[in-house]
Tab-separated table of C-alpha atoms in Angstrom:
chain	number	residue	atom	x	y	z
B	5	MET	CA	102.820	108.536	77.742
B	6	THR	CA	102.829	112.463	77.419
B	7	LEU	CA	99.777	114.315	76.207
B	8	SER	CA	100.445	115.896	72.950
B	9	HIS	CA	100.273	119.800	72.298
B	10	GLU	CA	97.701	118.808	69.711
B	11	ILE	CA	95.284	116.751	71.694
B	12	LEU	CA	95.587	119.320	74.108
B	13	ALA	CA	94.837	122.173	71.641
B	14	GLN	CA	92.202	120.003	70.238
B	15	ARG	CA	90.342	119.905	73.673
B	16	VAL	CA	90.540	123.966	74.445
B	17	ARG	CA	89.119	124.572	71.316
B	18	GLU	CA	86.232	121.763	71.720
B	19	SER	CA	85.756	123.495	75.427
B	20	ILE	CA	85.638	127.036	74.050
B	21	ALA	CA	82.759	125.851	71.588
B	22	ALA	CA	80.606	123.813	74.054
B	23	ALA	CA	81.138	126.889	76.596
B	24	GLY	CA	79.787	129.220	74.040
B	25	LEU	CA	82.455	131.593	73.749
B	26	THR	CA	84.765	132.784	71.419
B	27	GLN	CA	88.715	132.683	71.562
B	28	GLN	CA	89.105	136.262	71.483
B	29	GLU	CA	86.348	136.035	74.713
B	30	LEU	CA	88.409	133.636	76.146
B	31	ALA	CA	91.455	135.403	76.357
B	32	GLU	CA	90.254	138.565	77.358
B	33	ALA	CA	88.821	136.944	79.945
B	34	VAL	CA	91.872	134.529	81.182
B	35	GLY	CA	94.314	137.995	80.673
B	36	ILE	CA	96.023	136.023	77.730
B	37	SER	CA	96.686	137.963	74.341
B	38	PRO	CA	94.565	137.056	71.441
B	39	SER	CA	97.394	136.075	69.148
B	40	ALA	CA	99.170	134.178	71.782
B	41	LEU	CA	95.935	131.845	72.422
B	42	SER	CA	95.728	131.615	68.572
B	43	ARG	CA	99.460	130.726	68.286
B	44	ALA	CA	98.628	128.190	71.090
B	45	LEU	CA	95.372	126.769	69.614
B	46	ALA	CA	97.412	126.300	66.252
B	47	GLY	CA	100.313	124.663	67.307
B	48	LYS	CA	102.834	127.107	67.192
B	49	ARG	CA	103.377	127.967	71.312
B	50	ASN	CA	102.861	125.780	73.744
B	51	PHE	CA	100.574	126.240	76.421
B	52	LYS	CA	101.964	127.647	79.909
B	53	SER	CA	100.573	125.980	83.016
B	54	LEU	CA	99.355	129.077	84.669
B	55	GLU	CA	97.330	129.481	81.310
B	56	ILE	CA	95.732	125.945	81.514
B	57	ALA	CA	94.791	126.630	84.527
B	58	LEU	CA	93.021	129.724	84.094
B	59	ILE	CA	91.339	128.477	80.701
B	60	ALA	CA	89.943	125.346	82.958
B	61	ASP	CA	88.618	127.523	85.507
B	62	HIS	CA	87.096	130.075	83.036
B	63	LEU	CA	85.553	127.418	80.644
B	64	GLY	CA	84.098	125.145	83.892
B	65	VAL	CA	86.465	122.257	82.937
B	66	SER	CA	88.633	120.417	85.345
B	67	VAL	CA	92.438	120.825	84.658
B	68	GLU	CA	92.929	117.080	84.757
B	69	ASP	CA	90.316	116.790	81.850
B	70	LEU	CA	92.298	118.877	79.759
B	71	LEU	CA	95.780	116.988	80.304
B	72	GLU	CA	94.297	113.691	80.518
B	73	SER	CA	96.769	111.006	79.125
B	74	GLU	CA	95.886	109.832	75.762
B	75	THR	CA	96.401	106.266	77.510
B	76	ALA	CA	94.811	106.606	80.638
B	77	SER	CA	91.335	105.781	79.565
B	78	GLY	CA	91.383	102.218	79.780
B	79	SER	CA	92.688	102.311	83.784
B	80	GLU	CA	89.780	104.596	84.148
B	81	ALA	CA	87.388	102.807	82.390
B	82	LYS	CA	88.437	99.516	84.535
B	83	ILE	CA	87.545	101.967	87.609
B	84	ALA	CA	84.529	102.829	86.873
B	85	ALA	CA	83.250	99.956	85.852
B	86	ARG	CA	83.601	98.385	89.431
B	87	ALA	CA	80.487	101.173	90.425
B	88	GLN	CA	78.065	99.430	88.501
B	89	GLU	CA	74.021	99.858	88.809
B	90	GLY	CA	72.495	98.773	92.158
B	91	ALA	CA	76.452	99.242	94.274
B	92	SER	CA	75.890	100.548	97.426
B	93	PRO	CA	76.289	104.796	97.673
B	94	ALA	CA	79.513	103.901	99.995
B	95	ILE	CA	81.383	101.955	97.073
B	96	ARG	CA	79.920	104.848	94.275
B	97	THR	CA	81.374	107.512	96.402
B	98	ALA	CA	85.071	105.682	96.895
B	99	ILE	CA	85.326	104.925	93.815
B	100	ASP	CA	84.178	108.188	92.720
B	101	ARG	CA	86.983	109.675	95.484
B	102	ALA	CA	89.668	106.847	94.141
B	103	ASP	CA	88.928	108.557	90.802
B	104	LEU	CA	89.698	111.923	91.639
B	105	LEU	CA	92.851	111.280	93.595
B	106	LEU	CA	94.131	108.865	90.504
B	107	ARG	CA	93.385	111.897	87.978
B	108	HIS	CA	95.316	114.479	90.108
B	109	ASP	CA	98.167	111.883	90.434
B	110	ARG	CA	98.285	111.561	86.093
B	111	LEU	CA	97.886	115.428	86.411
B	112	LEU	CA	100.990	116.161	88.585
B	113	THR	CA	103.063	113.095	86.609
B	114	ASP	CA	101.893	114.905	83.194
B	115	LEU	CA	103.384	118.001	84.797
B	116	GLY	CA	106.597	116.637	85.645
B	117	ALA	CA	106.074	115.701	89.440
B	118	PRO	CA	105.329	112.081	89.435
B	119	ALA	CA	104.752	109.807	92.561
B	120	ASP	CA	107.857	108.749	94.122
B	121	GLY	CA	108.278	105.074	93.168
B	122	GLY	CA	109.714	103.754	96.669
B	123	PHE	CA	107.209	101.113	97.875
B	124	MET	CA	109.039	98.045	99.200
B	125	ASP	CA	108.294	94.810	96.808
B	126	VAL	CA	108.607	91.907	98.931
B	127	THR	CA	107.996	88.341	97.567
B	128	ILE	CA	105.133	86.360	98.159
B	129	PRO	CA	106.745	83.133	100.302
B	130	GLU	CA	105.451	79.439	99.131
B	131	GLY	CA	102.307	78.101	100.700
B	132	ALA	CA	98.414	78.477	102.131
B	133	PRO	CA	97.438	81.897	101.962
B	134	HIS	CA	97.263	82.471	105.523
B	135	GLU	CA	100.901	81.687	105.622
B	136	GLN	CA	102.101	83.568	102.936
B	137	GLY	CA	100.076	86.519	104.635
B	138	GLU	CA	101.974	86.012	107.615
B	139	GLY	CA	105.599	85.762	105.739
B	140	LEU	CA	104.658	88.829	103.737
B	141	ALA	CA	104.022	90.848	106.677
B	142	ARG	CA	107.167	89.414	108.553
B	143	ALA	CA	109.347	90.426	105.494
B	144	LEU	CA	107.676	94.018	105.264
B	145	ARG	CA	108.404	94.941	108.858
B	146	ASP	CA	111.975	93.462	108.397
B	147	ARG	CA	112.264	95.731	105.184
B	148	MET	CA	111.143	98.705	107.252
B	149	GLY	CA	113.267	98.317	109.929
B	150	LEU	CA	110.125	97.422	112.382
B	151	GLY	CA	111.360	94.195	113.602
B	152	PHE	CA	108.720	93.450	116.254
B	153	ASP	CA	108.219	97.239	117.557
B	154	ASP	CA	104.571	98.355	118.200
B	155	LEU	CA	103.216	100.267	115.326
B	156	PRO	CA	102.231	103.874	115.836
B	157	ALA	CA	98.700	103.753	118.389
B	158	GLU	CA	97.252	107.013	116.640
B	159	LEU	CA	95.521	106.268	113.044
B	160	ASN	CA	97.062	109.488	111.394
B	161	ALA	CA	100.179	108.241	112.727
B	162	PHE	CA	99.966	105.050	111.442
B	163	ALA	CA	99.082	106.290	108.066
B	164	SER	CA	102.075	108.579	108.089
B	165	LEU	CA	104.472	106.124	108.858
B	166	LEU	CA	103.363	104.046	105.589
B	167	GLU	CA	103.863	106.748	103.699
B	168	GLN	CA	107.077	107.522	104.736
B	169	LYS	CA	108.510	104.289	104.830
B	170	LEU	CA	106.477	103.215	101.471
B	171	GLY	CA	105.219	105.508	99.708
B	172	VAL	CA	102.107	104.413	100.076
B	173	ASN	CA	99.217	107.278	99.885
B	174	VAL	CA	96.727	106.941	102.774
B	175	ALA	CA	93.207	108.508	103.046
B	176	PHE	CA	90.568	108.657	105.494
B	177	GLU	CA	86.801	109.654	104.282
B	178	SER	CA	83.235	108.908	105.967
B	179	PHE	CA	81.565	107.097	103.752
B	180	GLN	CA	78.163	105.473	104.313
B	181	GLU	CA	77.628	102.214	105.451
B	182	GLY	CA	78.694	99.465	103.215
B	183	LEU	CA	82.394	99.783	102.732
B	184	ASP	CA	85.708	99.218	104.843
B	185	GLY	CA	88.037	100.285	102.143
B	186	LEU	CA	89.847	100.020	99.075
B	187	CYS	CA	93.286	99.833	97.226
B	188	VAL	CA	95.144	100.435	93.642
B	189	SER	CA	97.779	100.697	92.195
B	190	ARG	CA	98.914	102.482	88.921
B	191	ASP	CA	102.430	102.977	87.863
B	192	ALA	CA	104.422	104.309	90.995
B	193	PHE	CA	101.087	105.750	92.616
B	194	ARG	CA	99.082	103.298	95.222
B	195	LEU	CA	96.338	104.643	97.285
B	196	ILE	CA	94.733	103.324	100.257
B	197	LEU	CA	91.431	104.613	101.017
B	198	VAL	CA	89.527	103.808	104.279
B	199	SER	CA	86.311	104.416	105.728
B	200	SER	CA	86.353	106.078	109.138
B	201	ARG	CA	82.647	105.906	109.560
B	202	VAL	CA	83.557	102.428	111.473
B	203	ALA	CA	85.441	101.885	114.989
B	204	ALA	CA	88.957	103.304	114.465
B	205	THR	CA	90.110	99.408	115.712
B	206	ARG	CA	88.538	98.356	112.521
B	207	GLN	CA	89.724	101.412	110.274
B	208	ARG	CA	93.307	99.976	111.727
B	209	TYR	CA	92.972	96.589	110.482
B	210	THR	CA	91.156	97.574	107.227
B	211	LEU	CA	93.964	99.902	106.250
B	212	ALA	CA	96.619	96.941	106.763
B	213	HIS	CA	94.245	94.472	105.171
B	214	GLU	CA	94.255	97.008	102.184
B	215	LEU	CA	98.196	97.280	102.874
B	216	GLY	CA	98.538	93.248	102.396
B	217	HIS	CA	96.736	93.619	98.827
B	218	LEU	CA	99.393	96.198	97.767
B	219	VAL	CA	102.418	94.494	99.073
B	220	ALA	CA	100.569	91.021	97.149
B	221	GLY	CA	100.170	92.688	93.985
B	222	ASP	CA	96.121	92.311	94.105
B	223	SER	CA	95.150	95.749	93.444
B	224	GLN	CA	96.646	96.608	89.886
B	225	ASP	CA	93.533	97.825	88.776
B	226	ILE	CA	91.538	98.518	92.009
B	227	LYS	CA	90.277	96.460	95.008
B	228	VAL	CA	87.078	97.287	96.867
B	229	ASP	CA	86.384	95.820	100.038
B	230	GLU	CA	82.867	95.865	101.196
B	231	ASN	CA	83.671	93.827	104.321
B	232	VAL	CA	87.511	92.839	105.338
B	233	TRP	CA	86.157	90.101	107.275
B	234	GLY	CA	83.345	88.914	105.229
B	235	VAL	CA	84.645	87.048	102.180
B	236	LYS	CA	86.903	84.266	102.544
B	237	THR	CA	88.665	83.970	99.014
B	238	PRO	CA	92.337	82.893	98.940
B	239	MET	CA	93.249	86.446	97.870
B	240	GLU	CA	91.615	87.867	100.860
B	241	THR	CA	92.364	85.379	103.646
B	242	ARG	CA	96.181	86.694	102.766
B	243	ALA	CA	95.383	90.153	103.384
B	244	ASN	CA	93.219	89.140	106.618
B	245	ALA	CA	96.573	87.232	107.630
B	246	PHE	CA	98.772	89.684	106.793
B	247	ALA	CA	96.707	92.671	108.509
B	248	ALA	CA	96.928	90.672	111.992
B	249	ALA	CA	100.284	89.932	111.568
B	250	PHE	CA	101.639	92.931	110.366
B	251	LEU	CA	99.661	94.610	113.442
B	252	MET	CA	100.046	91.892	116.136
B	253	PRO	CA	103.566	90.164	115.804
B	254	ALA	CA	103.432	86.931	116.969
B	255	GLU	CA	106.698	87.411	119.442
B	256	THR	CA	104.945	90.265	121.023
B	257	LEU	CA	101.736	88.401	122.086
B	258	ARG	CA	103.850	85.550	122.977
B	259	GLU	CA	106.421	87.486	125.016
B	260	THR	CA	103.262	89.129	126.759
B	261	VAL	CA	101.301	85.512	127.624
B	262	ARG	CA	104.597	84.066	128.808
B	263	GLU	CA	105.368	86.585	131.213
B	264	GLU	CA	102.038	88.043	132.543
B	265	GLY	CA	99.996	84.953	131.606
B	266	ILE	CA	95.878	85.907	130.243
B	267	CYS	CA	93.917	88.257	132.179
B	268	ASP	CA	91.837	91.373	132.362
B	269	ALA	CA	94.826	93.354	132.761
B	270	SER	CA	97.132	92.100	130.331
B	271	VAL	CA	94.409	91.651	127.601
B	272	ALA	CA	93.604	95.645	128.527
B	273	LYS	CA	97.666	96.638	128.187
B	274	LEU	CA	97.891	94.525	124.536
B	275	LEU	CA	95.028	96.417	123.355
B	276	GLY	CA	95.707	99.745	124.310
B	277	ARG	CA	99.316	98.582	122.754
B	278	LEU	CA	98.179	97.415	119.622
B	279	ARG	CA	94.994	99.372	119.173
B	280	VAL	CA	93.025	96.300	117.880
B	281	SER	CA	89.508	95.029	118.958
B	282	LEU	CA	88.796	92.524	121.586
B	283	ASP	CA	87.803	89.854	118.399
B	284	ALA	CA	90.755	90.158	116.207
B	285	LEU	CA	93.292	89.588	119.762
B	286	SER	CA	91.706	86.897	120.736
B	287	PHE	CA	91.555	85.329	117.649
B	288	ARG	CA	95.137	86.169	116.445
B	289	LEU	CA	96.570	84.407	120.114
B	290	HIS	CA	94.344	81.548	118.985
B	291	ASN	CA	96.113	81.372	115.572
B	292	ILE	CA	99.944	81.635	116.714
B	293	GLY	CA	98.671	78.875	119.580
B	294	ALA	CA	98.895	81.456	122.344
B	295	VAL	CA	95.585	80.220	123.818
B	296	ASN	CA	93.212	77.050	122.895
B	297	ALA	CA	89.392	77.486	121.502
B	298	GLU	CA	88.085	77.637	125.086
B	299	GLY	CA	90.801	80.955	126.109
B	300	ARG	CA	89.980	82.484	122.919
B	301	ASP	CA	86.237	82.388	123.811
B	302	ARG	CA	86.903	83.559	127.193
B	303	ILE	CA	88.847	86.296	126.355
B	304	ARG	CA	86.444	87.582	123.685
B	305	ALA	CA	83.624	87.923	126.513
B	306	MET	CA	85.717	89.882	128.939
B	307	SER	CA	83.926	93.135	129.826
B	308	SER	CA	85.554	94.366	132.888
B	309	ASN	CA	86.155	98.403	133.229
B	310	ALA	CA	90.091	97.118	132.553
B	311	ILE	CA	88.920	96.643	128.715
B	312	TYR	CA	86.551	99.505	128.561
B	313	LEU	CA	88.878	101.908	130.009
B	314	ARG	CA	92.192	100.903	128.148
B	315	ALA	CA	94.709	103.244	127.187
B	316	GLY	CA	93.772	104.938	123.928
B	317	ARG	CA	90.031	104.232	123.966
B	318	ALA	CA	88.889	107.754	124.173
B	319	SER	CA	91.042	108.615	121.094
B	320	ASP	CA	89.671	106.183	119.186
B	321	LEU	CA	86.092	107.042	119.821
B	322	GLN	CA	87.062	110.294	118.294
B	323	ALA	CA	88.623	108.636	115.030
B	324	ARG	CA	85.189	108.126	113.606
B	325	ASN	CA	84.102	110.427	110.795
B	326	ASP	CA	87.912	111.783	110.588
B	327	ARG	CA	88.909	113.185	106.971
B	328	ARG	CA	92.692	113.046	106.005
B	329	VAL	CA	94.284	114.172	102.806
B	330	PRO	CA	96.871	111.243	101.514
B	331	MET	CA	100.148	113.734	102.388
B	332	PRO	CA	102.539	112.299	99.497
B	333	LEU	CA	99.911	113.848	96.702
B	334	LEU	CA	99.505	117.108	98.879
B	335	SER	CA	102.756	117.781	98.718
B	336	ARG	CA	103.460	117.275	95.596
B	337	SER	CA	100.131	119.250	94.800
B	338	MET	CA	101.540	122.114	97.114
B	339	LYS	CA	104.732	122.261	95.329
B	340	SER	CA	103.031	122.058	91.900
B	341	PHE	CA	101.043	125.037	93.080
B	342	VAL	CA	103.840	127.531	94.456
B	343	HIS	CA	105.949	126.838	91.315
B	344	GLY	CA	102.629	128.255	88.964
B	345	ASP	CA	102.324	124.788	87.518
B	346	ILE	CA	98.437	124.111	88.408
B	347	GLY	CA	96.133	126.706	89.751
B	348	VAL	CA	93.837	126.532	93.062
B	349	ARG	CA	90.875	124.323	91.756
B	350	PRO	CA	92.744	121.290	91.375
B	351	LEU	CA	94.342	121.541	95.022
B	352	ALA	CA	90.729	122.628	96.259
B	353	ASP	CA	89.290	119.571	94.912
B	354	LEU	CA	92.067	117.351	96.853
B	355	VAL	CA	91.416	118.761	100.161
B	356	GLY	CA	87.824	119.325	99.704
B	357	MET	CA	87.679	123.181	99.858
B	358	ASP	CA	85.801	125.908	98.100
B	359	PRO	CA	88.404	127.335	95.631
B	360	GLY	CA	87.845	130.799	96.802
B	361	GLU	CA	88.455	129.902	100.254
B	362	LEU	CA	91.615	128.083	99.833
B	363	LEU	CA	93.192	130.615	97.639
B	364	GLU	CA	91.954	133.162	100.622
B	365	GLU	CA	94.055	131.005	103.246
B	366	LEU	CA	97.095	130.488	100.827
B	367	SER	CA	97.738	134.536	100.017
B	368	PRO	CA	99.471	136.561	102.208
B	369	PRO	CA	97.931	139.369	104.128
B	370	SER	CA	97.879	142.873	102.297
B	371	LYS	CA	100.063	145.066	103.815
B	372	VAL	CA	97.453	147.525	104.691
B	373	ALA	CA	95.714	144.728	107.036
B	374	SER	CA	99.286	143.931	108.534
B	375	ASN	CA	99.639	147.441	109.348
B	376	ALA	CA	96.196	147.694	110.455
B	377	ALA	CA	96.700	144.944	112.933
B	378	SER	CA	99.969	145.932	113.994
B	379	GLU	CA	98.853	149.353	114.951
B	380	GLU	CA	95.526	147.760	116.790
B	381	MET	CA	98.573	145.750	119.019
B	382	ILE	CA	100.299	149.084	120.078
B	383	PRO	CA	99.230	149.789	123.453
B	384	VAL	CA	97.883	153.397	124.134
B	385	LEU	CA	100.081	154.999	126.847
């Protein structure tokens, strides 16, 4: 439900009082005529988007707080409830970040820029949880037009593929130890948040694991995974099976084993192509029947130079502690900023920058500065 003008006016009046200002002082500070502000607060005219941004900035509140939907408090309360006292700092920080992104999505939605609802839903097949996960992965790959093709090797490219094909928002943050990832779905907005503190192969597996939760509909509120391999509930088993099948299609593995067998070179080749861990690959090969238990354990014990120097190893090592902002959400925000619907502060909160620095970065160079720079480039003859 869209925020009513009466509720918005009430929130602005309360924020003015909390800041210890008069309506006259606020109007002068943000460049609005006192009569225009008075009419808006009395419900005789609508606030303009830029006015809301200026008012929020001067009063020290967020635009999201002023424009929060009247029906949104329930979902926010559910999210906050997951960060109970005693939860690890990583979980609390991650939920705070997810909360900010959800609030930002709601702000843009209320301003007429909703999320793209292009998520490709697939039906959960019958069977045990691991069979459901396998079936979901195959169905989603088919819907995305991937077949058995390898997924993009680099994490950012993998995330971009999911955003472009599915409309999922993917973020990476360097959280403290104690969290692998989380996902949440609200209306058309779907978010996956992955900790980049761990190895790139684990980040990749976590991203696929959280996608499995979204595809299965496990995250209508919020789903937090402290350890994607540590819980054996049916829901987690299904998400793990989905991740393994989505990242490592059985057909790809069987073809490699059939043509090249199992040796240091073939295993290193698969690790370079699929960008998974040695453990994940060995268990997947065993689970699809490509190797027996003895072969699985032999693969897990491999430590040759071919394994250590596999393709992509260097870039994987550099992927730790990376930060990535969800591109669909950022794109919506930039359009709203350019159109004057939001100020710089919500955009700065999204990208994690100081508002002043971001505004300076987004502002075009002054004419004087441009002329001076041009003159400096003219050679002296």
